[in-house]
Every structure is written in C-alpha cells, then in structure tokens.
mmCIF file of C-alpha atoms in Angstrom:
data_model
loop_
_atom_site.group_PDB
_atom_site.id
_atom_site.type_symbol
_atom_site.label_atom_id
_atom_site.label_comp_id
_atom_site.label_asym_id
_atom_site.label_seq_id
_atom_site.Cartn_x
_atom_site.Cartn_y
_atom_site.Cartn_z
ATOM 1 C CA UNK A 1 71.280 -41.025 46.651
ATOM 2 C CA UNK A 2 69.736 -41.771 49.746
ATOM 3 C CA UNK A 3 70.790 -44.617 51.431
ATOM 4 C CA UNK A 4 68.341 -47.820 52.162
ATOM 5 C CA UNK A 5 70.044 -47.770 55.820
ATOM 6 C CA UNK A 6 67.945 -44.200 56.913
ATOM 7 C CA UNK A 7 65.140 -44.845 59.133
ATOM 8 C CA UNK A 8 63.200 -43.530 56.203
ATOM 9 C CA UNK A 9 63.730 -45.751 53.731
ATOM 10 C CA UNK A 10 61.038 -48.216 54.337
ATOM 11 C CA UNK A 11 58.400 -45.386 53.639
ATOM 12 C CA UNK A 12 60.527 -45.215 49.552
ATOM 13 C CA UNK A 13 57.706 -46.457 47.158
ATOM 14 C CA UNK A 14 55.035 -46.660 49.353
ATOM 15 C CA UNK A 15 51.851 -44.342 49.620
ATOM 16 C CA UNK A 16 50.749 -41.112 51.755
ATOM 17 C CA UNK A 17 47.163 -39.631 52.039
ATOM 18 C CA UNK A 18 47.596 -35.808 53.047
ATOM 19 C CA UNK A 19 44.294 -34.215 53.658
ATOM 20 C CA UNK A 20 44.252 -30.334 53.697
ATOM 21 C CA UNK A 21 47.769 -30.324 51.409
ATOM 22 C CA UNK A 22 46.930 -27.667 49.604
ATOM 23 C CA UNK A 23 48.597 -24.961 51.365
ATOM 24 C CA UNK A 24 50.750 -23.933 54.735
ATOM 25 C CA UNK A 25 51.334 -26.907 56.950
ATOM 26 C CA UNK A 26 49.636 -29.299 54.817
ATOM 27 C CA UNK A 27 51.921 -28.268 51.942
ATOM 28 C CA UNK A 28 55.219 -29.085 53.692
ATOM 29 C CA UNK A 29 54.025 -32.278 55.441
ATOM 30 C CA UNK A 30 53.492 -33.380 51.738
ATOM 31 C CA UNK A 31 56.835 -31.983 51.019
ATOM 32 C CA UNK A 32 58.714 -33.775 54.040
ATOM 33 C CA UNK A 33 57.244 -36.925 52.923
ATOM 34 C CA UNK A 34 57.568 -36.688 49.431
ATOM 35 C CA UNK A 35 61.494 -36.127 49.965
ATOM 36 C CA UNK A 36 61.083 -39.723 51.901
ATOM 37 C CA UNK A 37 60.138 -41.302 48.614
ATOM 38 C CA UNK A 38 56.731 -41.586 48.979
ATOM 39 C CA UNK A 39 54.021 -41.483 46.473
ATOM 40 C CA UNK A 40 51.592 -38.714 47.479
ATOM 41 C CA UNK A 41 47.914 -38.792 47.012
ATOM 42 C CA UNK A 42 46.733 -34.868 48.108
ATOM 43 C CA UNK A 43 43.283 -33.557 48.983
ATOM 44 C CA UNK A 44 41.934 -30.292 49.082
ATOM 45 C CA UNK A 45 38.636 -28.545 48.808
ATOM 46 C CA UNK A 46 40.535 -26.299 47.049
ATOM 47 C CA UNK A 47 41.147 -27.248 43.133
ATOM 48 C CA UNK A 48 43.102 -24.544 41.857
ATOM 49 C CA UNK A 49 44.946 -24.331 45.377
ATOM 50 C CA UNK A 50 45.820 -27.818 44.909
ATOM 51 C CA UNK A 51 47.127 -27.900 41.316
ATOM 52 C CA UNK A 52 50.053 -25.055 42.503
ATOM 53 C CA UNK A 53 50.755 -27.058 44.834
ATOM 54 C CA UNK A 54 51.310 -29.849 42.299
ATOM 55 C CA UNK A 55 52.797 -27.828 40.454
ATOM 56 C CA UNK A 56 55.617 -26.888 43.257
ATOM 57 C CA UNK A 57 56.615 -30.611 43.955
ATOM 58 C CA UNK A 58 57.164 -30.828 40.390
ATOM 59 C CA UNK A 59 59.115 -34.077 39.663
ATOM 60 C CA UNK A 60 60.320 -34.800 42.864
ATOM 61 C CA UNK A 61 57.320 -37.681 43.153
ATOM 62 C CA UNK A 62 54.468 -39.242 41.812
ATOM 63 C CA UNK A 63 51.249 -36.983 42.747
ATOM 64 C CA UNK A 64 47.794 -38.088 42.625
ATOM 65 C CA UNK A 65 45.179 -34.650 43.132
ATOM 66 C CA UNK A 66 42.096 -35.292 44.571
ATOM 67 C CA UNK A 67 39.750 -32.326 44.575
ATOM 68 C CA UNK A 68 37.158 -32.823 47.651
ATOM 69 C CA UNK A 69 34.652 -31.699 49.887
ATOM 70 C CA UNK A 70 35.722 -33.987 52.770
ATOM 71 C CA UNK A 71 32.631 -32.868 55.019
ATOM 72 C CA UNK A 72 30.079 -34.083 52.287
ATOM 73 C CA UNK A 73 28.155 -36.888 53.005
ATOM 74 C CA UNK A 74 30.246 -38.830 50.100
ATOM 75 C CA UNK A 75 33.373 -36.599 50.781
ATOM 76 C CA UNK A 76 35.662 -39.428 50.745
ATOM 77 C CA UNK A 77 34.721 -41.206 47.803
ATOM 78 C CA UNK A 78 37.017 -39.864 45.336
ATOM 79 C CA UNK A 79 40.062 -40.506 47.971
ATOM 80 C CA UNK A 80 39.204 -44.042 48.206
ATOM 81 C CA UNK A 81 38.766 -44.357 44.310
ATOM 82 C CA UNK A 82 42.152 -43.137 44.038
ATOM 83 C CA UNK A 83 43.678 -45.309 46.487
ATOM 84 C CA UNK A 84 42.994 -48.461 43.842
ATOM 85 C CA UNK A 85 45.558 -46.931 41.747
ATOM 86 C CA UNK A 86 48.557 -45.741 43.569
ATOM 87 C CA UNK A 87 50.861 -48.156 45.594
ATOM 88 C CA UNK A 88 50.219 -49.597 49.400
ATOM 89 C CA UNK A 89 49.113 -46.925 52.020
ATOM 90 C CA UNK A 90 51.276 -46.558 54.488
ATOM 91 C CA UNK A 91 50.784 -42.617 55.712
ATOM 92 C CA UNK A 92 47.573 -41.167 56.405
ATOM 93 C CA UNK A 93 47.474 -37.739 57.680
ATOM 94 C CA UNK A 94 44.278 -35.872 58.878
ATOM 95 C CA UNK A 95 45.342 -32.057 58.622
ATOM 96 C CA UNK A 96 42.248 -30.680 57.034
ATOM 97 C CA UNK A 97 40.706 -28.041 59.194
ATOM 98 C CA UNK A 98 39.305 -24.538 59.317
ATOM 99 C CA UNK A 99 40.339 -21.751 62.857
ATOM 100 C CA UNK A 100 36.689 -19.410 64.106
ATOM 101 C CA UNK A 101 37.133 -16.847 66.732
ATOM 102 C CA UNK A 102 34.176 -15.973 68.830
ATOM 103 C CA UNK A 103 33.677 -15.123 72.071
ATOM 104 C CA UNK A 104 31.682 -18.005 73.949
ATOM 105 C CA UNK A 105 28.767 -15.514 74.917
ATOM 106 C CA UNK A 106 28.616 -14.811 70.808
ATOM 107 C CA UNK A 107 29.436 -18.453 69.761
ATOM 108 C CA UNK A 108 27.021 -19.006 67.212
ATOM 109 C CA UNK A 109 26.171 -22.867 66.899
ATOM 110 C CA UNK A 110 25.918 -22.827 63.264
ATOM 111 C CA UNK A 111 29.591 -22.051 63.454
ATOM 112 C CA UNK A 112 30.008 -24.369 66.002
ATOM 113 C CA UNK A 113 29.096 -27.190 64.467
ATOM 114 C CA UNK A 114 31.002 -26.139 61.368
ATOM 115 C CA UNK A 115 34.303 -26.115 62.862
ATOM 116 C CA UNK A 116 32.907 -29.574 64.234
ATOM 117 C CA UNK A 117 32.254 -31.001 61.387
ATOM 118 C CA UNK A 118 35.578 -29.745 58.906
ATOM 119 C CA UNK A 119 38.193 -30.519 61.941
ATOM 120 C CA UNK A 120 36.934 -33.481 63.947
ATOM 121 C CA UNK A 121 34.727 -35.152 61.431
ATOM 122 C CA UNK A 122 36.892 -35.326 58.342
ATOM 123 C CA UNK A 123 39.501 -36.964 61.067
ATOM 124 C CA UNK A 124 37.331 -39.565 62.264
ATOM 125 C CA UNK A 125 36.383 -40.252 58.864
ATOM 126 C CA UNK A 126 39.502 -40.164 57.350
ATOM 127 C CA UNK A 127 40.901 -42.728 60.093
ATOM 128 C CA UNK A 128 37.961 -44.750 59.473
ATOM 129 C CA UNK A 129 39.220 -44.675 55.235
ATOM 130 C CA UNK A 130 42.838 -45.375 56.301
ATOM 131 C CA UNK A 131 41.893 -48.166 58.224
ATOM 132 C CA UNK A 132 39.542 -49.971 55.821
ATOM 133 C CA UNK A 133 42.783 -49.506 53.973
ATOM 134 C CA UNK A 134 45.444 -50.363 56.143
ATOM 135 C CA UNK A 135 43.993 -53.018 58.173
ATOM 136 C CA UNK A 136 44.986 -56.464 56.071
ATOM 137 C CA UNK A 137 48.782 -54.909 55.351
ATOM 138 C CA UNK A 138 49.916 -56.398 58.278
ATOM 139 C CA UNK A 139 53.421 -57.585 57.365
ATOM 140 C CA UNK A 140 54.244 -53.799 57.197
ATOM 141 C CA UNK A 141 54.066 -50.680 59.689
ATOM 142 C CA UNK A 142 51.114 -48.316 58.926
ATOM 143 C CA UNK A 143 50.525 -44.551 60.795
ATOM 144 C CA UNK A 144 47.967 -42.643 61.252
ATOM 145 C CA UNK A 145 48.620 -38.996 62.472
ATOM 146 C CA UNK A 146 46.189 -36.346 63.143
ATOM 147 C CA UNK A 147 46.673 -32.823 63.413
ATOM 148 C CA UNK A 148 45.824 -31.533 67.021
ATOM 149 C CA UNK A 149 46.321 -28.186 68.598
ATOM 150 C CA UNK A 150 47.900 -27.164 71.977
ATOM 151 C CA UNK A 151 44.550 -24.664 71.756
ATOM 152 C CA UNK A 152 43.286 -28.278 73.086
ATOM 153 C CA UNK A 153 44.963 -27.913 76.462
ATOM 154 C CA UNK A 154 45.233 -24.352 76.855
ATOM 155 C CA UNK A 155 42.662 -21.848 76.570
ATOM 156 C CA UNK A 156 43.196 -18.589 74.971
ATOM 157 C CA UNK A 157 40.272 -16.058 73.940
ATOM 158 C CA UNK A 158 37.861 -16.732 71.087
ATOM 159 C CA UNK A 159 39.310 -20.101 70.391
ATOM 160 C CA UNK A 160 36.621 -22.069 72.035
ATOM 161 C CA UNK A 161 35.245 -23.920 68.730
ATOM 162 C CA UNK A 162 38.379 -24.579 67.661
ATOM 163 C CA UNK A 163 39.740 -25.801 70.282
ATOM 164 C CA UNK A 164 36.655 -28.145 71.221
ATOM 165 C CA UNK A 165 37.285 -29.773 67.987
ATOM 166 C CA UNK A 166 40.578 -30.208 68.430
ATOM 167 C CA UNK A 167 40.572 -31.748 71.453
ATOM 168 C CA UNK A 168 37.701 -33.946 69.982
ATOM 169 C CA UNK A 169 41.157 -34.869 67.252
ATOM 170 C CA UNK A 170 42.996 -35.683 70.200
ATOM 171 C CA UNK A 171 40.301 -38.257 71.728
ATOM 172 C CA UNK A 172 39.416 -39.873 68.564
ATOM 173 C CA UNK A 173 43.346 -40.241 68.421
ATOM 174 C CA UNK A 174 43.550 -41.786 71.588
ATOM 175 C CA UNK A 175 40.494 -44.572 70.941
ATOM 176 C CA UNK A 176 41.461 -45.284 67.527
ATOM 177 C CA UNK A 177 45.020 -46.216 68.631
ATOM 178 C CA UNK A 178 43.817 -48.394 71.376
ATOM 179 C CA UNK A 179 40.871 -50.214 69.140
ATOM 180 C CA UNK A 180 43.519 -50.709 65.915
ATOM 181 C CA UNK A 181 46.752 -51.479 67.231
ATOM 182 C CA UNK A 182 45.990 -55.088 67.543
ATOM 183 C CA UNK A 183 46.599 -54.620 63.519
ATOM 184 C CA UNK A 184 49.807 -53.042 63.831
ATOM 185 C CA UNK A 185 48.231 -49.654 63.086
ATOM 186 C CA UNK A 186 49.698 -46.833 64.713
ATOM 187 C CA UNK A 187 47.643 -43.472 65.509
ATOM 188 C CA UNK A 188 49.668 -40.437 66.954
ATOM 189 C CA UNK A 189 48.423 -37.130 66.364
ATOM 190 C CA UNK A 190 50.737 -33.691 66.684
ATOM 191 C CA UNK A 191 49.913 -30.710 69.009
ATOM 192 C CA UNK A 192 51.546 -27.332 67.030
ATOM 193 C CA UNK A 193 51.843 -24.413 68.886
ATOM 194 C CA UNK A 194 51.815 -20.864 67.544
ATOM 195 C CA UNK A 195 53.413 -21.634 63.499
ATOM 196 C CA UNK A 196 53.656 -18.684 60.756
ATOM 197 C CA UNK A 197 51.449 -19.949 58.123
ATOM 198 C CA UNK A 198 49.165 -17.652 55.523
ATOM 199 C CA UNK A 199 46.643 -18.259 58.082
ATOM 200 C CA UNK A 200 48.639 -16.483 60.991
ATOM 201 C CA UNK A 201 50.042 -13.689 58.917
ATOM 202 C CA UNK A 202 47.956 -10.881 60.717
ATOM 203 C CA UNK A 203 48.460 -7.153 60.198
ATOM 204 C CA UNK A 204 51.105 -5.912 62.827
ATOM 205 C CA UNK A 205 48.357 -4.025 64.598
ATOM 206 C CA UNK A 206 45.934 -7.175 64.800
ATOM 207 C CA UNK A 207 45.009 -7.865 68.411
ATOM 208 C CA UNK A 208 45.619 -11.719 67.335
ATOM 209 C CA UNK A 209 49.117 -10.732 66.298
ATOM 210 C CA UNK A 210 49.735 -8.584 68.915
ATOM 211 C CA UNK A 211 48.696 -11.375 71.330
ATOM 212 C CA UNK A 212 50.873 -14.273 69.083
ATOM 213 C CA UNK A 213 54.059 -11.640 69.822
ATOM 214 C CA UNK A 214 53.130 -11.614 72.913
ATOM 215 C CA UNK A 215 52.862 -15.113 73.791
ATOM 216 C CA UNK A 216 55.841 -16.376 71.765
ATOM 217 C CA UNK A 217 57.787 -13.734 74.066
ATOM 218 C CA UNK A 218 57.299 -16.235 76.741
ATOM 219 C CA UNK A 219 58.015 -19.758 74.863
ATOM 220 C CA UNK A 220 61.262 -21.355 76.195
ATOM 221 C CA UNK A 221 62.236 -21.505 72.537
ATOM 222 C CA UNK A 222 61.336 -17.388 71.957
ATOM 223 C CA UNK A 223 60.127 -18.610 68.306
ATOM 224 C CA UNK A 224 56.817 -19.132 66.588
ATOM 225 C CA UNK A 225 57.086 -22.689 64.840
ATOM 226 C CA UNK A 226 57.662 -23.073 61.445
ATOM 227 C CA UNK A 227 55.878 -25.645 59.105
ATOM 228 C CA UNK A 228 59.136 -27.253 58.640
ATOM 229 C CA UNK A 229 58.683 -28.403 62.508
ATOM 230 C CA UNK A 230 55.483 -29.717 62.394
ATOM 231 C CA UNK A 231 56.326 -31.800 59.253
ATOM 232 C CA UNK A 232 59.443 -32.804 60.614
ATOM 233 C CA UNK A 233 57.743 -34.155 63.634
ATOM 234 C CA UNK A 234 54.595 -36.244 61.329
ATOM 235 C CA UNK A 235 57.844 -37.449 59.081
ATOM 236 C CA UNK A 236 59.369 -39.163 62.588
ATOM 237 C CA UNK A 237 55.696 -40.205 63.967
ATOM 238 C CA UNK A 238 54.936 -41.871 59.906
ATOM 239 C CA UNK A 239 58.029 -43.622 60.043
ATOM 240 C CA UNK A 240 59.444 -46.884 61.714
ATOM 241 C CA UNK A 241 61.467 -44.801 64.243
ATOM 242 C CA UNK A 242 58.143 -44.211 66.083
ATOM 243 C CA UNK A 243 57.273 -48.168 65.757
ATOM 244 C CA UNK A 244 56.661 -48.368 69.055
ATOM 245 C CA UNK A 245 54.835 -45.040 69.739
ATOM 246 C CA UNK A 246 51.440 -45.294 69.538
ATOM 247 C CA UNK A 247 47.642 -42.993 71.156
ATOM 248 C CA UNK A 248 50.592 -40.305 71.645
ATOM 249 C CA UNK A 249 50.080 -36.770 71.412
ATOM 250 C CA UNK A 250 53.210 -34.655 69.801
ATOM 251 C CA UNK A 251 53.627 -31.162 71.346
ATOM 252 C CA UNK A 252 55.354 -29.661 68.987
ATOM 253 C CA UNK A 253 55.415 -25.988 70.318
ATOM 254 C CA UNK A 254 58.341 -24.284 71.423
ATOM 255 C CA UNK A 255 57.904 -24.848 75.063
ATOM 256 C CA UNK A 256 54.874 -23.371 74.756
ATOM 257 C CA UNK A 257 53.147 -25.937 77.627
ATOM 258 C CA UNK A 258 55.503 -24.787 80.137
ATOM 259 C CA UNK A 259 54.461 -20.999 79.844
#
C-alpha cells in the first residue's frame, strides 16, 4: 500500500483532466497519474481510441471518457459537464496536439492555422476551463501543465508550424502563471525532446528517422525519450514537490539543448 508520507499522496482521491489521453504520451501521463491515486477524467477526439485506452487502465482507477472535438467552438463543454461529477480538480494537463511538416516556402496557411488552432488553442482554452475550476480551491495546491516542445527553441526543417504553436504553449504558460498564481495556481509546461511514440515510429529509411538517429547520436544522454520520462516529469510538476515551481518550462530531452 502506498504510504500517505510520499510526496504523492496528496494528489490520492483527487481529480486529473488529461487532454489528448488517448494514445502515446497522453496515455502514460494518464497512467503515471492514475498510479498516484487520482481519479482521471480523459479526452480525446478519438472515441474508439479512447475506450482502449479505458480499457488498458482497467481497475486501477475511476475513469470518466469524454469524447471531444476540443477545437470546436463548444469543444469544452462536455469536459466541464463532467467535471460536476467527479471529485476536486487538482491536475489539468493540456497535451492535445497534432505535428505538420512543410517547408516554410510551401507552408500552406490553412495548415497553419490548423496546427494553431489544435496545439495552442485547445491549451489556452483548456487553462482558461481549469481555472474557472480551480480558482476558489484555494486551501489546496492546483497545477496546470502544458505540453511544449524543444522544436520551440530549436529549429529543425519542416517544423515551422509546429513549432510556432508550441512556442505560442510556452508563452501562454508563462502569462497564465504570472496572472493566476495569486490563487495558488501553478502553470509549468514540459519541453520533450525527440520520444518514440506511434507518431515517431518512421520507416528506417524515412529522412525524419534518419535525421531523429541522427540527432539522438549527439544527445548527452545518446537516447530518444521515452513516454515514461515525460510523464514522470508532469507527475513531479502536478504534485506538491513542485509547490514552489511555477511559469517554468521542463526540458525534458536528453541533453538535447546542449547539442
């Protein structure tokens, strides 16, 4: 049995919103938190995604599905519904998103505006839902964390839509923190760097995994990530050990920054 003394134990009972949980990264931060004791309410666009997932946490938790198209004008509706019937919030995580490659002469702004939309708009929005939430709990710690991108502070080719919205993640991060800590809201988002998810499981002869090989080659850690990293890190930055960290941006990437 886990003991009340872990750092972890004051998350036990209490409630996470995980957007994009449906799969990869998503998927284990729901994991990771659920193995904290936490009641998990899950979106994803994704319906039959989203009940295997379900079905994998099997009886570890309560689970609370919550089929969505976050980028719809009433996107969030059904998340907020469902937060009237599950215990306090205490989590919120913001992991929804969608990767483009384009050169920038050939960035087409339809796509543009896409990745906008599904990766920095669903964040702000989301915050803005945790918030409304969180904001009169304030005899307990509440976190916000957003999933970022290193592709925010270092260019590589084709990435440029992504990584504008990404960095747009990491500014709405950085103003929401600074507006809502009076509250005793904390907002942290994480920065992964290259992690093997479905989404990053190219052919061997793929330029973008030929140029993922190559790069990890030079990471001080020699490793891609793994999804068990990035959760482990939005487990620490959800939980009281990060009380006092707030408007921070995670790098959680191998060494990746130093390259």
């Amino acid at each position: 049995m886990e003991s009340e003394l872990t750092p972890f134990a004051a998350l036990k009972g209490n409630t996470a919103v995980v957007t994009g949980a449906a799969r990869g990264i998503g998927f284990q931060i729901a994991t990771t938190l659920q193995g904290a004791g936490m009641t998990l309410l899950l979106v994803d666009r994704d319906g039959d995604e989203l009940d295997r997932a379900v079905k994998d946490l099997g009886e570890g938790g309560p689970v609370v599905p919550v089929v969505a198209e976050l980028t719809a004008p009433d996107g969030f509706a059904g998340v907020e519904s469902a937060l009237g019937t599950v215990p306090p919030l205490r989590v919120w995580v913001n992991n929804a998103g969608v990767v483009s490659h384009q050169d920038v002469a050939d960035v087409d702004m339809a796509e543009f505006e896409r990745v906008l939309r599904v990766n920095a708009e669903t964040a702000l929005r989301g915050c803005q839902v945790a918030y409304r939430a969180m904001r009169e709990e304030t005899d307990a710690d509440r976190a916000i964390v957003n999933l970022s991108s290193l592709l925010a502070d270092k260019a590589l080719p084709q990435r440029l839509s992504y990584a504008t919205s990404k960095t747009a993640v990491e500014t709405i991060t950085h103003y929401a923190a600074q507006e809502w800590g009076r509250f005793g809201i904390r907002v942290n988002a994480v920065s992964p760097g290259y992690v093997d998810t479905r989404l990053t499981a190219w052919p061997a002869d793929d330029p973008r995994q030929v140029a993922k090989q190559e790069a990890v080659s030079t990471l001080a850690l020699r490793r891609a990530g793994s999804v068990e990293d990035i959760a482990n890190a939005v487990l620490f930055l959800a939980s009281p050990m990060a009380a006092y960290v707030t408007g921070t941006v995670l790098r959680v990437d191998g060494g990746w920054h130093l390259a």
